[in-house]
Amino acid sequence: MMATALVLLLAGALVSMTGWLLVAGLSAGPDDTRGTELVALSTSFAGTALSLVVLVVAATVTLALRQRRRELALLRAVGATGRQVRRLVNGEVLSLTLGAAPVGALLGIALAWLLRPVLEDAGFAVPQVDPLLAPLPVLGATLLLVPTGLVAARLAARESLRLSPTAAVGGSRVESREVGRVRRVSALVLALGGLVVACSPLFVPGSMGAATAATSAFLLVAAAALAGPVLVAWTFDRVARVSNGGGRSATTRLALANVRGFSRRLTTVVVPLALMLAIGTVQTSVNDAVTRAADQQLTEAIGADLVVTGPAGLTRADVATIGALDGVAVTPLSAVPAEVRTESDDTFGEGLSWETTGMRVVPAATGPDVLDPGMVDGSLSDLARPGTVAVSTDARFELGVRLGGTVTWRHAGAVHTSRVVAVYERGLALGPLLASDEALRDTGVQGVTDSLLVTTPSPGAVVGALSGTGLVAQGVDAYVQAVADAAAASSRLSSVLVLLLLSFAGIGAANAVVLATSGRRDELLLLRRTGATRRQLLVTTFTEALVTGASAWTIGVLAVLPAVIGATVGLLGPALPAIDLTTTGLLTVAVLAIPVVCTLATVARAQRADSLAGGRDDS
C-alpha cells in the first residue's frame, strides 16, 4: 500500500501542478496575454503528463494487486464470493486514492508556485489565481486518479478471480502467457494508431505535426503493455533456446526461466522504464527537429547581405541613418504582439478562445531576393491592400482558414478582422501571420522594428560604420545562430517540465521494481532452502534485472523511432533522425541501472532479514 500510495501522491502532484497553471491562465482578464500564454503552455504539457500518469498509476496498481493473488484466492477458498472480493479491492484502492491524491495535489500547487521564477524567466508572468477556482486542481487530480485506480484494480482482480481458489493458492505456479481477445485487439489497434500518428508530420505541417507525432510513443508503449506477456514470452523463448545450446551457467538459465515464466510481472515493471526512455527521447528529439527546421527556414528566407539588430530594437532614426549609407538598401522588419481567435464562441471560456501569437510586419514591396517566406498562394505584394494578412501553412491548418477567408485577431484589447490573401510555408522562421504597414494602416496598429535587412555590395563598410553605435550588423548565418542561442536560453522552462516528467516516471519505475522484487521473497527463500548460495541468488536476480532493463530499452526505442523519423521527415525532409544523443544516452544508463540497483538492494535487504530470522548465511 505504501508503494501504491507514493505513486498516487506523486501523480496527484503532477496533475495538480498542470491544473494550477491552467487555472492561473483562465483567471487572467480577457485582455491579459499572460493568461492565454499560460493556457497554451499548460494544455500542451497536460497531454503528455496525463498519459504518463494514467499508464504509471495503472501499472503500479496492477502490480500491487498481482502480488496479493494468493491472499485473494485464500478469501475465495474460505467462502468469499467474487463480488465480495471485488468490493474489498475497490474499497481499498478508493480509500488509498482519496487519501493520497488530495495530499499530492496540494504539494503540486506548492510546486507550481515554486516554478514562478522559471516561468517569469521564460516570459510567462503568472497572474493570481481566482479564489473560486483554486480548489479545481485538487478536485481534478482526484477525479482523474480515482477511476484510473479503480479500472486497474478491477482488471487485476478479474485476473485472479478467473482462477479456481485452489489453483491460485499455489505459490510456484507459472503465470499464464495468454491474453484475452479484447486485450489483443486493443493492443493491435493502439499499435496501428501509433504508427499512423507517427506519420502525421507528412500531412500536418509544422510544429503541430511534430507534436502530434510525439504522442505515437505513448500509444506504442501502451500497446506493448497490453501485449507484453505475449511479446516477452515469444522473445525469451528464443533466447532460452539459444542459451540451452551453449554453455550457460545455472544462474543464467534460472534467470531466463524466471523471465519466461513470469512474463506478466516483467511487463508491469518494463512499462514505466520504457515510458521514461520514450518521454525523454521523444520530447528532446522532436524539439531538436523543430529547432533545426526553424533555423533552416530562417536561413533560406533571408536573402539580404546583413541583418542589423539593436539591444532594444531599432528607432526610425536608426533606420534612416543606415539607409543613408552609400549603396545600401534597407528593409525594416517589425513585430506586433497579438492574439488570434481559434474558436468561434466562448463555450470553454475566454482564455481558450484566443491563442497568443506574433504578427510579422514587412513592407509589401519586399522582393523574394531580400525576404522569401516561401509563398504557396499569393504574394507579398497582395498585402498592400488594407485589412489583409498572410498566414503560414501551419496556421492555415490550425485555424481552419483558406485563401479568401478571414482571421480575427486582437492587439491591445482591440479586435480586428483581416482577409487572408496569401499563404506561405516558412512559418517556423517568420511566425504564423504576416502583414504590412499598408495592411495595418486603418487599424492604428504599429509594429516595433526589431531587425533590419540590409542589401549592400560592401558589408564590411556597413559593419565598420555601425561600430560604436550599439547596433549589431551580422551575416545571415551569424544572425540565425544568435536567434537559435536566444531560443535555447528560453528553453529552460521546457527542460524543467521534461525533468519533472522524467522524475515521476523514474520514481514510478523504481517503485515498480522494488514492489515486484519484494513480492518474490518466498520464491527467493525457497531457492535458498534448496541449496542456492547468496552469490547465486544475487547473480540470478542481477541477470533478471539486466534483462528487464534491456527489454524496457528495446520497447522504448521501438516506440520512439516512428515518432522521431516522422517528425524529422516532416520538418527536415529526408535526413538522419534528429535524435538527442546526450539525453538518450543518459536515459539508457538510467533504464539499465534502475532495475539492477533496486533489485539487488531489495534482495540484499531480504537476505539480511532472513538471516536475522535464522536463515542460512553461507556464501
Coordinates of C-alpha atoms in Angstrom, one line a residue:
M1 CA 0.0 0.0 0.0
M2 CA 2.9 2.4 0.7
A3 CA 4.3 1.8 -2.7
T4 CA 1.0 2.5 -4.4
A5 CA 0.3 5.5 -2.2
L6 CA 3.7 7.0 -3.2
V7 CA 2.9 6.8 -6.9
L8 CA -0.7 8.2 -6.3
L9 CA 0.8 11.1 -4.3
L10 CA 3.3 12.0 -7.0
A11 CA 0.7 11.6 -9.7
G12 CA -1.6 13.9 -7.9
A13 CA 1.2 16.5 -7.6
L14 CA 1.9 16.3 -11.3
V15 CA -1.7 16.6 -12.4
S16 CA -2.5 19.4 -9.9
M17 CA 0.6 21.4 -10.9
T18 CA -0.6 21.3 -14.5
G19 CA -4.2 22.2 -13.5
W20 CA -3.0 25.1 -11.4
L21 CA -1.2 26.6 -14.4
L22 CA -4.3 26.2 -16.5
V23 CA -6.5 27.8 -13.8
A24 CA -4.0 30.6 -13.4
G25 CA -4.2 31.3 -17.1
L26 CA -8.0 31.2 -17.1
S27 CA -8.1 33.6 -14.1
A28 CA -6.4 36.3 -16.1
G29 CA -8.5 39.0 -17.7
P30 CA -9.6 38.7 -21.4
D31 CA -7.1 41.4 -22.4
D32 CA -4.2 39.9 -20.5
T33 CA -1.9 38.0 -22.9
R34 CA -0.3 36.3 -19.9
G35 CA -3.4 34.2 -19.4
T36 CA -3.6 32.8 -22.9
E37 CA 0.2 32.1 -22.9
L38 CA -0.3 30.1 -19.7
V39 CA -3.3 28.3 -21.1
A40 CA -1.3 27.3 -24.2
L41 CA 1.6 26.1 -22.0
S42 CA -0.5 24.1 -19.6
T43 CA -2.6 22.4 -22.2
S44 CA 0.4 21.4 -24.3
F45 CA 2.1 19.9 -21.2
A46 CA -1.1 18.3 -19.9
G47 CA -1.4 15.8 -22.7
T48 CA 2.0 14.2 -22.0
A49 CA 1.6 14.4 -18.2
L50 CA -1.9 12.8 -18.2
S51 CA -0.8 10.0 -20.5
L52 CA 2.2 9.3 -18.3
V53 CA 0.1 9.4 -15.1
V54 CA -2.5 7.0 -16.3
L55 CA 0.0 4.4 -17.5
V56 CA 2.2 4.6 -14.4
V57 CA -0.7 4.5 -11.9
A58 CA -2.4 1.6 -13.8
A59 CA 0.9 -0.4 -13.9
T60 CA 1.6 0.2 -10.2
V61 CA -1.9 -0.7 -9.0
T62 CA -1.9 -3.8 -11.2
L63 CA 1.4 -5.0 -9.9
A64 CA 0.5 -4.4 -6.3
L65 CA -2.7 -6.4 -6.6
R66 CA -1.0 -9.2 -8.6
Q67 CA 1.3 -9.7 -5.6
R68 CA -1.8 -10.4 -3.5
R69 CA -3.2 -13.2 -5.7
R70 CA -2.7 -15.8 -3.0
E71 CA -4.4 -13.7 -0.4
L72 CA -7.4 -13.1 -2.7
A73 CA -7.5 -16.7 -3.6
L74 CA -7.5 -17.7 0.1
L75 CA -10.5 -15.4 0.6
R76 CA -12.3 -17.3 -2.2
A77 CA -11.3 -20.6 -0.7
V78 CA -12.9 -19.8 2.7
G79 CA -16.2 -18.8 1.0
A80 CA -15.9 -15.2 -0.2
T81 CA -17.7 -14.5 -3.5
G82 CA -16.2 -12.8 -6.5
R83 CA -18.4 -9.8 -5.9
Q84 CA -17.2 -9.5 -2.3
V85 CA -13.6 -9.7 -3.3
R86 CA -14.1 -7.0 -6.0
R87 CA -15.8 -4.8 -3.4
L88 CA -12.9 -5.3 -1.0
V89 CA -10.3 -4.4 -3.6
N90 CA -12.3 -1.4 -4.9
G91 CA -12.7 -0.2 -1.3
E92 CA -9.0 -0.4 -0.6
V93 CA -8.0 1.3 -3.8
L94 CA -10.6 4.0 -3.4
S95 CA -9.6 4.7 0.2
L96 CA -5.9 4.8 -0.8
T97 CA -6.6 7.2 -3.7
L98 CA -8.8 9.5 -1.7
G99 CA -6.1 9.7 0.9
A100 CA -3.0 10.1 -1.3
A101 CA -4.3 12.1 -4.3
P102 CA -5.5 15.2 -2.5
V103 CA -2.3 15.4 -0.4
G104 CA -0.3 15.1 -3.6
A105 CA -2.4 17.7 -5.3
L106 CA -1.7 20.2 -2.5
L107 CA 2.0 19.5 -3.0
G108 CA 1.6 20.1 -6.7
I109 CA 0.1 23.5 -6.1
A110 CA 3.2 24.4 -4.0
L111 CA 5.4 23.0 -6.7
A112 CA 3.7 25.2 -9.3
W113 CA 4.2 28.2 -7.1
L114 CA 7.9 27.4 -6.8
L115 CA 8.1 27.4 -10.7
R116 CA 7.1 31.1 -10.8
P117 CA 10.8 32.3 -11.3
V118 CA 11.3 29.8 -14.1
L119 CA 8.1 30.8 -15.8
E120 CA 9.0 34.5 -15.5
D121 CA 12.4 33.9 -16.9
A122 CA 10.8 32.3 -19.9
G123 CA 8.5 35.3 -20.4
F124 CA 5.4 33.9 -18.6
A125 CA 4.2 36.2 -15.9
V126 CA 1.9 34.2 -13.6
P127 CA -1.3 36.0 -12.6
Q128 CA -3.0 35.5 -9.3
V129 CA -5.5 32.6 -9.2
D130 CA -9.1 33.4 -8.7
P131 CA -10.0 32.1 -5.2
L132 CA -13.2 30.5 -6.6
L133 CA -11.1 28.4 -9.0
A134 CA -8.3 27.5 -6.5
P135 CA -9.8 24.1 -5.4
L136 CA -10.3 22.9 -9.1
P137 CA -6.7 21.5 -9.5
V138 CA -7.1 19.3 -6.3
L139 CA -10.6 18.2 -7.4
G140 CA -9.4 17.5 -11.0
A141 CA -6.4 15.4 -9.8
T142 CA -8.6 13.3 -7.6
L143 CA -11.3 12.8 -10.2
L144 CA -8.7 11.6 -12.7
L145 CA -6.9 9.2 -10.4
V146 CA -9.9 7.6 -8.8
P147 CA -11.3 6.0 -12.0
T148 CA -7.8 5.2 -13.2
G149 CA -7.0 3.2 -10.0
L150 CA -10.4 1.5 -9.9
V151 CA -10.2 0.4 -13.5
A152 CA -6.7 -1.0 -13.0
A153 CA -7.9 -2.7 -9.8
R154 CA -10.9 -4.3 -11.5
L155 CA -8.8 -5.7 -14.3
A156 CA -6.1 -7.1 -11.9
A157 CA -8.8 -8.6 -9.6
R158 CA -10.6 -10.2 -12.5
E159 CA -7.3 -12.0 -13.5
S160 CA -7.2 -13.6 -10.0
L161 CA -10.9 -14.4 -9.9
R162 CA -10.8 -16.3 -13.2
L163 CA -8.7 -19.0 -11.4
S164 CA -10.1 -21.5 -9.1
P165 CA -9.2 -20.8 -5.4
T166 CA -7.1 -23.9 -5.1
A167 CA -5.1 -23.2 -8.3
A168 CA -4.4 -19.6 -7.3
V169 CA -3.1 -20.6 -3.9
G170 CA -0.2 -22.5 -5.4
G171 CA 2.8 -20.3 -4.9
S172 CA 5.1 -21.9 -7.5
R173 CA 2.6 -21.8 -10.4
V174 CA 3.9 -20.2 -13.6
E175 CA 1.9 -17.2 -14.8
S176 CA -0.2 -17.7 -17.9
R177 CA 1.2 -16.1 -21.0
E178 CA -2.2 -15.8 -22.7
V179 CA -4.1 -12.6 -23.0
G180 CA -7.7 -12.1 -23.8
R181 CA -9.2 -11.3 -27.2
V182 CA -10.2 -7.8 -26.2
R183 CA -6.7 -7.1 -24.9
R184 CA -5.1 -8.5 -28.1
V185 CA -7.4 -6.4 -30.3
S186 CA -6.8 -3.3 -28.2
A187 CA -3.0 -3.8 -28.5
L188 CA -3.3 -4.1 -32.2
V189 CA -5.4 -1.0 -32.6
L190 CA -3.1 1.0 -30.4
A191 CA 0.0 -0.2 -32.3
L192 CA -1.6 0.7 -35.7
G193 CA -2.8 4.0 -34.3
G194 CA 0.7 4.8 -33.1
L195 CA 2.2 4.1 -36.5
V196 CA -0.5 6.3 -38.2
V197 CA 0.0 9.1 -35.8
A198 CA 3.8 8.9 -36.2
C199 CA 3.3 9.7 -39.9
S200 CA 1.2 12.9 -39.1
P201 CA 4.0 15.3 -39.9
L202 CA 3.8 14.2 -43.5
F203 CA 0.2 15.6 -43.6
V204 CA 0.1 18.1 -40.7
P205 CA 2.6 20.9 -41.2
G206 CA 5.0 22.5 -38.8
S207 CA 5.2 22.1 -35.0
M208 CA 1.7 20.8 -34.7
G209 CA 2.5 17.8 -36.8
A210 CA 5.7 17.2 -34.8
A211 CA 3.8 17.4 -31.5
T212 CA 1.1 15.0 -32.8
A213 CA 3.8 12.5 -33.9
A214 CA 5.3 12.6 -30.4
T215 CA 2.1 11.1 -28.9
S216 CA 2.7 8.0 -31.0
A217 CA 5.3 6.9 -28.5
F218 CA 2.7 6.7 -25.8
L219 CA 0.3 4.7 -28.0
L220 CA 3.1 2.2 -28.9
V221 CA 4.2 1.8 -25.2
A222 CA 0.5 1.2 -24.3
A223 CA 0.3 -1.4 -27.0
A224 CA 3.4 -3.1 -25.6
A225 CA 1.9 -3.0 -22.2
L226 CA -1.3 -4.8 -23.3
A227 CA 0.6 -7.4 -25.4
G228 CA 3.5 -7.6 -23.0
P229 CA 3.1 -11.2 -21.8
V230 CA 2.9 -12.5 -25.4
L231 CA 5.9 -10.4 -26.6
V232 CA 8.1 -11.2 -23.6
A233 CA 7.3 -14.9 -23.8
W234 CA 8.0 -15.0 -27.5
T235 CA 11.3 -13.1 -27.2
F236 CA 12.7 -15.1 -24.3
D237 CA 11.5 -18.5 -25.6
R238 CA 14.0 -17.9 -28.4
V239 CA 16.7 -16.5 -26.0
A240 CA 16.3 -19.6 -23.9
R241 CA 16.7 -21.9 -26.9
V242 CA 20.0 -20.3 -27.7
S243 CA 21.2 -20.4 -24.2
N244 CA 20.3 -24.1 -23.8
G245 CA 22.5 -24.9 -26.8
G246 CA 25.6 -23.2 -25.2
G247 CA 27.5 -23.4 -22.0
R248 CA 25.3 -21.1 -20.0
S249 CA 25.7 -21.1 -16.2
A250 CA 23.0 -22.4 -13.9
T251 CA 22.2 -18.9 -12.7
T252 CA 21.7 -17.5 -16.2
R253 CA 19.4 -20.4 -17.1
L254 CA 17.4 -19.9 -14.0
A255 CA 17.1 -16.2 -14.6
L256 CA 15.9 -16.7 -18.2
A257 CA 13.4 -19.4 -17.0
N258 CA 12.0 -16.9 -14.4
V259 CA 11.7 -14.2 -17.1
R260 CA 9.8 -16.7 -19.4
G261 CA 7.6 -18.0 -16.6
F262 CA 6.6 -14.6 -15.1
S263 CA 6.1 -12.5 -18.2
R264 CA 3.2 -10.6 -16.8
R265 CA 5.3 -9.5 -13.8
L266 CA 8.1 -8.4 -16.1
T267 CA 5.7 -6.5 -18.3
T268 CA 4.4 -4.4 -15.4
V269 CA 7.9 -3.4 -14.5
V270 CA 9.1 -2.8 -18.0
V271 CA 6.3 -0.3 -18.9
P272 CA 7.4 2.5 -16.5
L273 CA 11.0 2.1 -17.6
A274 CA 10.1 2.2 -21.3
L275 CA 7.9 5.3 -20.7
M276 CA 10.8 7.1 -19.0
L277 CA 13.1 6.5 -22.1
A278 CA 10.3 7.3 -24.5
I279 CA 9.3 10.5 -22.9
G280 CA 12.8 12.0 -22.6
T281 CA 13.9 10.9 -26.0
V282 CA 10.8 11.9 -27.9
Q283 CA 10.5 15.3 -26.2
T284 CA 14.1 16.4 -26.7
S285 CA 14.4 14.8 -30.2
V286 CA 11.2 16.4 -31.5
N287 CA 12.2 19.8 -30.0
D288 CA 15.6 19.4 -31.7
A289 CA 13.9 18.7 -35.1
V290 CA 11.7 21.8 -34.7
T291 CA 14.7 23.9 -33.8
R292 CA 16.7 22.7 -36.8
A293 CA 13.8 23.2 -39.1
A294 CA 13.3 26.8 -37.9
D295 CA 17.0 27.6 -38.4
Q296 CA 16.9 26.1 -41.9
Q297 CA 13.8 28.0 -42.8
L298 CA 15.2 31.3 -41.5
T299 CA 18.4 30.8 -43.4
E300 CA 16.5 30.1 -46.6
A301 CA 14.1 33.0 -46.1
I302 CA 16.7 35.8 -45.7
G303 CA 18.4 36.8 -48.9
A304 CA 19.9 40.1 -47.7
D305 CA 23.7 40.5 -47.0
L306 CA 23.4 41.7 -43.4
V307 CA 20.9 41.7 -40.6
V308 CA 21.1 44.7 -38.2
T309 CA 19.6 44.4 -34.7
G310 CA 19.7 46.5 -31.5
P311 CA 19.6 45.7 -27.8
A312 CA 16.2 47.5 -27.5
G313 CA 15.0 47.4 -31.1
L314 CA 15.6 50.0 -33.8
T315 CA 14.3 53.5 -33.9
R316 CA 13.2 55.4 -37.0
A317 CA 16.4 57.4 -36.7
D318 CA 18.5 54.2 -36.8
V319 CA 16.7 53.0 -39.9
A320 CA 17.2 56.4 -41.6
T321 CA 20.9 56.5 -40.6
I322 CA 21.6 53.1 -42.1
G323 CA 19.5 53.7 -45.2
A324 CA 21.5 56.9 -45.9
L325 CA 24.8 54.9 -46.3
D326 CA 26.1 54.7 -49.8
G327 CA 24.9 51.7 -51.9
V328 CA 22.7 50.4 -49.1
A329 CA 19.0 49.2 -49.4
V330 CA 17.2 48.5 -46.1
T331 CA 14.1 46.5 -45.4
P332 CA 12.7 47.0 -41.8
L333 CA 11.0 44.1 -40.1
S334 CA 8.6 44.7 -37.3
A335 CA 6.8 42.6 -34.7
V336 CA 3.3 43.0 -33.3
P337 CA 2.2 41.0 -30.3
A338 CA -1.2 39.7 -31.0
E339 CA -3.8 37.0 -30.2
V340 CA -5.7 35.1 -32.8
R341 CA -9.2 33.7 -32.3
T342 CA -9.2 30.0 -32.5
E343 CA -12.9 29.3 -31.5
S344 CA -16.0 31.0 -32.8
D345 CA -17.6 31.1 -29.4
D346 CA -16.5 31.2 -25.7
T347 CA -18.1 27.8 -24.7
F348 CA -14.9 26.7 -22.9
G349 CA -14.0 30.2 -21.6
E350 CA -12.5 33.3 -23.0
G351 CA -8.9 32.1 -22.3
L352 CA -9.4 29.1 -24.5
S353 CA -10.9 31.0 -27.4
W354 CA -7.7 33.1 -28.1
E355 CA -4.2 32.0 -28.7
T356 CA -1.1 34.2 -28.2
T357 CA 0.8 34.6 -31.3
G358 CA 3.0 37.1 -33.2
M359 CA 2.5 39.1 -36.3
R360 CA 5.5 39.8 -38.5
V361 CA 5.2 43.1 -40.4
V362 CA 7.1 43.5 -43.6
P363 CA 6.9 46.1 -46.4
A364 CA 4.6 44.9 -49.1
A365 CA 7.1 45.8 -51.8
T366 CA 9.7 43.4 -50.4
G367 CA 11.1 41.1 -53.1
P368 CA 11.9 37.4 -52.6
D369 CA 15.6 38.1 -53.1
V370 CA 15.5 40.0 -49.8
L371 CA 12.9 38.0 -47.8
D372 CA 11.3 34.9 -49.2
P373 CA 8.5 33.5 -47.0
G374 CA 8.1 30.6 -49.4
M375 CA 4.8 31.6 -50.8
V376 CA 2.4 28.8 -51.6
D377 CA -0.5 31.0 -52.7
G378 CA -0.5 34.7 -53.4
S379 CA 2.5 37.1 -52.9
L380 CA 3.7 39.8 -50.5
S381 CA 2.5 42.5 -52.9
D382 CA -1.1 41.4 -52.1
L383 CA -0.6 42.7 -48.6
A384 CA -0.5 46.3 -49.9
R385 CA -4.3 46.4 -49.5
P386 CA -5.7 47.4 -46.1
G387 CA -7.2 44.8 -43.9
T388 CA -5.3 41.9 -45.4
V389 CA -3.0 39.3 -43.9
A390 CA -0.9 36.2 -44.9
V391 CA -1.0 33.0 -42.9
S392 CA 1.6 30.2 -42.7
T393 CA 0.6 26.7 -43.7
D394 CA 0.8 25.7 -40.0
A395 CA -1.7 28.5 -39.1
R396 CA -3.9 27.7 -42.0
F397 CA -4.3 24.1 -40.7
E398 CA -4.6 25.1 -37.0
L399 CA -7.2 27.9 -37.6
G400 CA -9.0 26.1 -40.4
V401 CA -8.9 29.1 -42.8
R402 CA -8.4 29.2 -46.5
L403 CA -7.4 31.8 -49.1
G404 CA -10.0 34.4 -49.2
G405 CA -11.2 33.7 -45.7
T406 CA -10.9 35.9 -42.6
V407 CA -8.8 35.8 -39.5
T408 CA -9.9 37.5 -36.3
W409 CA -7.1 38.9 -34.1
R410 CA -6.7 41.4 -31.4
H411 CA -4.0 43.8 -30.2
A412 CA -4.1 46.0 -27.0
G413 CA -7.7 44.9 -26.5
A414 CA -8.9 46.0 -29.9
V415 CA -10.4 43.2 -32.1
H416 CA -9.7 43.3 -35.9
T417 CA -10.6 41.1 -38.8
S418 CA -8.3 40.6 -41.8
R419 CA -8.8 38.8 -45.1
V420 CA -6.3 36.1 -46.0
V421 CA -4.7 36.9 -49.3
A422 CA -1.5 34.7 -49.2
V423 CA -0.2 31.5 -47.7
Y424 CA 3.5 30.8 -47.0
E425 CA 5.3 27.7 -45.8
R426 CA 8.2 29.1 -43.6
G427 CA 6.1 29.7 -40.6
L428 CA 8.6 28.3 -38.1
A429 CA 11.0 31.1 -39.1
L430 CA 8.6 34.0 -39.7
G431 CA 5.7 33.2 -37.4
P432 CA 2.1 32.3 -38.2
L433 CA 0.9 35.7 -39.5
L434 CA 2.4 38.2 -42.0
A435 CA 1.1 41.7 -42.6
S436 CA 2.4 45.0 -44.0
D437 CA 2.3 48.6 -42.8
E438 CA -0.2 49.4 -45.5
A439 CA -2.5 46.5 -44.4
L440 CA -2.4 47.7 -40.8
R441 CA -3.0 51.4 -41.7
D442 CA -6.7 51.5 -40.9
T443 CA -6.2 49.6 -37.6
G444 CA -3.9 52.1 -36.0
V445 CA -1.5 49.2 -35.0
Q446 CA 2.2 49.9 -35.5
G447 CA 4.9 47.3 -35.1
V448 CA 8.2 47.7 -33.3
T449 CA 11.1 47.4 -35.7
D450 CA 13.3 44.7 -34.3
S451 CA 15.6 44.0 -37.2
L452 CA 16.7 45.5 -40.5
L453 CA 17.6 43.5 -43.6
V454 CA 20.5 45.3 -45.4
T455 CA 21.5 44.7 -49.0
T456 CA 24.9 46.2 -49.9
P457 CA 27.9 45.4 -52.1
S458 CA 30.2 46.3 -49.2
P459 CA 29.1 44.5 -46.0
G460 CA 32.4 45.3 -44.3
A461 CA 31.8 49.0 -44.7
V462 CA 28.4 48.8 -43.1
V463 CA 29.8 46.9 -40.2
G464 CA 32.5 49.5 -39.7
A465 CA 30.1 52.4 -39.9
L466 CA 27.9 50.9 -37.2
S467 CA 30.8 50.2 -34.8
G468 CA 30.3 52.1 -31.5
T469 CA 26.6 52.8 -32.1
G470 CA 25.4 49.9 -30.1
L471 CA 23.8 48.3 -33.2
V472 CA 24.9 44.8 -34.3
A473 CA 25.4 44.0 -38.0
Q474 CA 26.0 40.4 -38.8
G475 CA 25.7 37.9 -41.7
V476 CA 22.8 35.7 -42.1
D477 CA 24.5 32.6 -40.6
A478 CA 25.6 34.6 -37.6
Y479 CA 22.1 36.1 -37.1
V480 CA 20.5 32.6 -37.4
Q481 CA 22.9 31.3 -34.7
A482 CA 22.1 34.3 -32.5
V483 CA 18.4 33.6 -32.8
A484 CA 19.0 29.9 -32.0
D485 CA 21.0 30.8 -28.9
A486 CA 18.3 33.1 -27.7
A487 CA 15.7 30.3 -28.2
A488 CA 17.9 27.9 -26.3
A489 CA 18.2 30.3 -23.4
S490 CA 14.4 30.4 -23.2
S491 CA 14.1 26.6 -23.3
R492 CA 14.9 26.3 -19.6
L493 CA 11.2 26.0 -18.8
S494 CA 10.8 23.2 -21.2
S495 CA 13.8 21.4 -19.7
V496 CA 12.4 21.8 -16.2
L497 CA 9.0 20.4 -17.2
V498 CA 10.5 17.4 -19.0
L499 CA 12.7 16.8 -15.9
L500 CA 9.6 16.7 -13.8
L501 CA 8.0 14.1 -16.1
L502 CA 11.2 12.0 -16.1
S503 CA 11.5 12.2 -12.3
F504 CA 7.9 10.9 -11.9
A505 CA 8.5 8.1 -14.5
G506 CA 11.8 7.2 -12.8
I507 CA 10.3 7.0 -9.4
G508 CA 7.4 5.0 -10.7
A509 CA 9.8 2.6 -12.4
A510 CA 12.0 2.2 -9.3
N511 CA 8.9 1.7 -7.2
A512 CA 7.6 -1.0 -9.5
V513 CA 11.0 -2.8 -9.4
V514 CA 11.1 -2.8 -5.6
L515 CA 7.5 -3.9 -5.4
A516 CA 8.0 -6.7 -7.8
T517 CA 11.2 -7.9 -6.2
S518 CA 9.9 -7.7 -2.6
G519 CA 6.9 -9.8 -3.7
R520 CA 9.3 -12.6 -4.6
R521 CA 10.6 -13.1 -1.0
D522 CA 9.0 -16.6 -0.7
E523 CA 10.4 -17.6 -4.0
L524 CA 14.0 -16.5 -3.1
L525 CA 13.7 -18.1 0.3
L526 CA 12.7 -21.4 -1.3
L527 CA 15.8 -21.2 -3.6
R528 CA 18.0 -20.6 -0.5
R529 CA 16.5 -23.6 1.3
T530 CA 17.0 -25.8 -1.7
G531 CA 20.8 -25.1 -1.8
A532 CA 21.3 -21.8 -3.7
T533 CA 24.0 -19.7 -2.2
R534 CA 23.7 -15.9 -1.6
R535 CA 26.0 -15.2 -4.5
Q536 CA 23.9 -17.4 -6.9
L537 CA 20.8 -15.5 -5.8
L538 CA 22.4 -12.2 -6.4
V539 CA 23.8 -13.3 -9.8
T540 CA 20.4 -14.7 -10.8
T541 CA 18.4 -11.6 -9.8
F542 CA 21.1 -9.3 -11.4
T543 CA 20.7 -11.2 -14.7
E544 CA 16.9 -10.9 -14.5
A545 CA 17.2 -7.1 -13.7
L546 CA 19.6 -6.6 -16.6
V547 CA 17.2 -8.5 -19.0
T548 CA 14.3 -6.3 -17.6
G549 CA 16.3 -3.1 -18.4
A550 CA 17.3 -4.3 -21.8
S551 CA 13.6 -5.2 -22.6
A552 CA 12.4 -1.8 -21.5
W553 CA 15.1 -0.1 -23.5
T554 CA 14.2 -2.1 -26.6
I555 CA 10.5 -1.3 -26.2
G556 CA 11.2 2.4 -25.6
V557 CA 13.5 2.7 -28.6
L558 CA 11.0 0.9 -30.9
A559 CA 8.2 3.2 -29.6
V560 CA 10.2 6.4 -30.2
L561 CA 11.7 5.7 -33.6
P562 CA 8.5 6.1 -35.6
A563 CA 7.8 9.5 -34.0
V564 CA 11.3 10.7 -34.4
I565 CA 11.5 9.6 -38.0
G566 CA 8.1 11.1 -38.8
A567 CA 9.0 14.4 -37.2
T568 CA 12.3 14.5 -39.0
V569 CA 11.0 13.7 -42.4
G570 CA 8.0 16.1 -42.0
L571 CA 10.1 19.0 -40.8
L572 CA 13.5 18.5 -42.5
G573 CA 12.8 16.2 -45.4
P574 CA 14.9 13.1 -46.0
A575 CA 17.6 13.2 -43.3
L576 CA 19.0 11.3 -40.4
P577 CA 16.6 11.1 -37.5
A578 CA 17.1 14.1 -35.2
I579 CA 17.9 12.2 -32.0
D580 CA 19.2 13.9 -28.9
L581 CA 22.1 11.5 -28.3
T582 CA 23.1 13.0 -25.0
T583 CA 19.7 12.7 -23.4
T584 CA 19.1 9.3 -25.0
G585 CA 22.5 8.1 -23.6
L586 CA 21.8 9.3 -20.1
L587 CA 18.3 7.7 -20.2
T588 CA 19.8 4.4 -21.4
V589 CA 22.1 4.3 -18.4
A590 CA 19.1 5.1 -16.1
V591 CA 16.9 2.4 -17.7
L592 CA 19.5 -0.2 -17.2
A593 CA 20.7 0.9 -13.8
I594 CA 17.3 1.4 -12.1
P595 CA 16.2 -2.3 -12.2
V596 CA 19.7 -3.5 -11.3
V597 CA 20.2 -1.2 -8.3
C598 CA 16.7 -1.5 -7.0
T599 CA 16.6 -5.3 -7.4
L600 CA 19.9 -6.0 -5.8
A601 CA 19.2 -3.6 -2.9
T602 CA 15.8 -5.3 -2.2
V603 CA 17.3 -8.8 -2.5
A604 CA 20.2 -8.0 -0.2
R605 CA 17.8 -6.5 2.4
A606 CA 15.5 -9.5 2.2
Q607 CA 18.5 -11.8 2.7
R608 CA 19.7 -9.9 5.8
A609 CA 16.2 -10.1 7.2
D610 CA 16.1 -13.9 6.6
S611 CA 19.5 -14.3 8.2
L612 CA 18.4 -12.5 11.3
A613 CA 15.3 -14.7 11.4
G614 CA 17.5 -17.8 11.4
G615 CA 18.1 -18.4 7.7
R616 CA 21.3 -19.8 6.3
D617 CA 24.2 -17.4 5.8
D618 CA 26.7 -19.4 3.7
S619 CA 28.3 -18.0 0.6

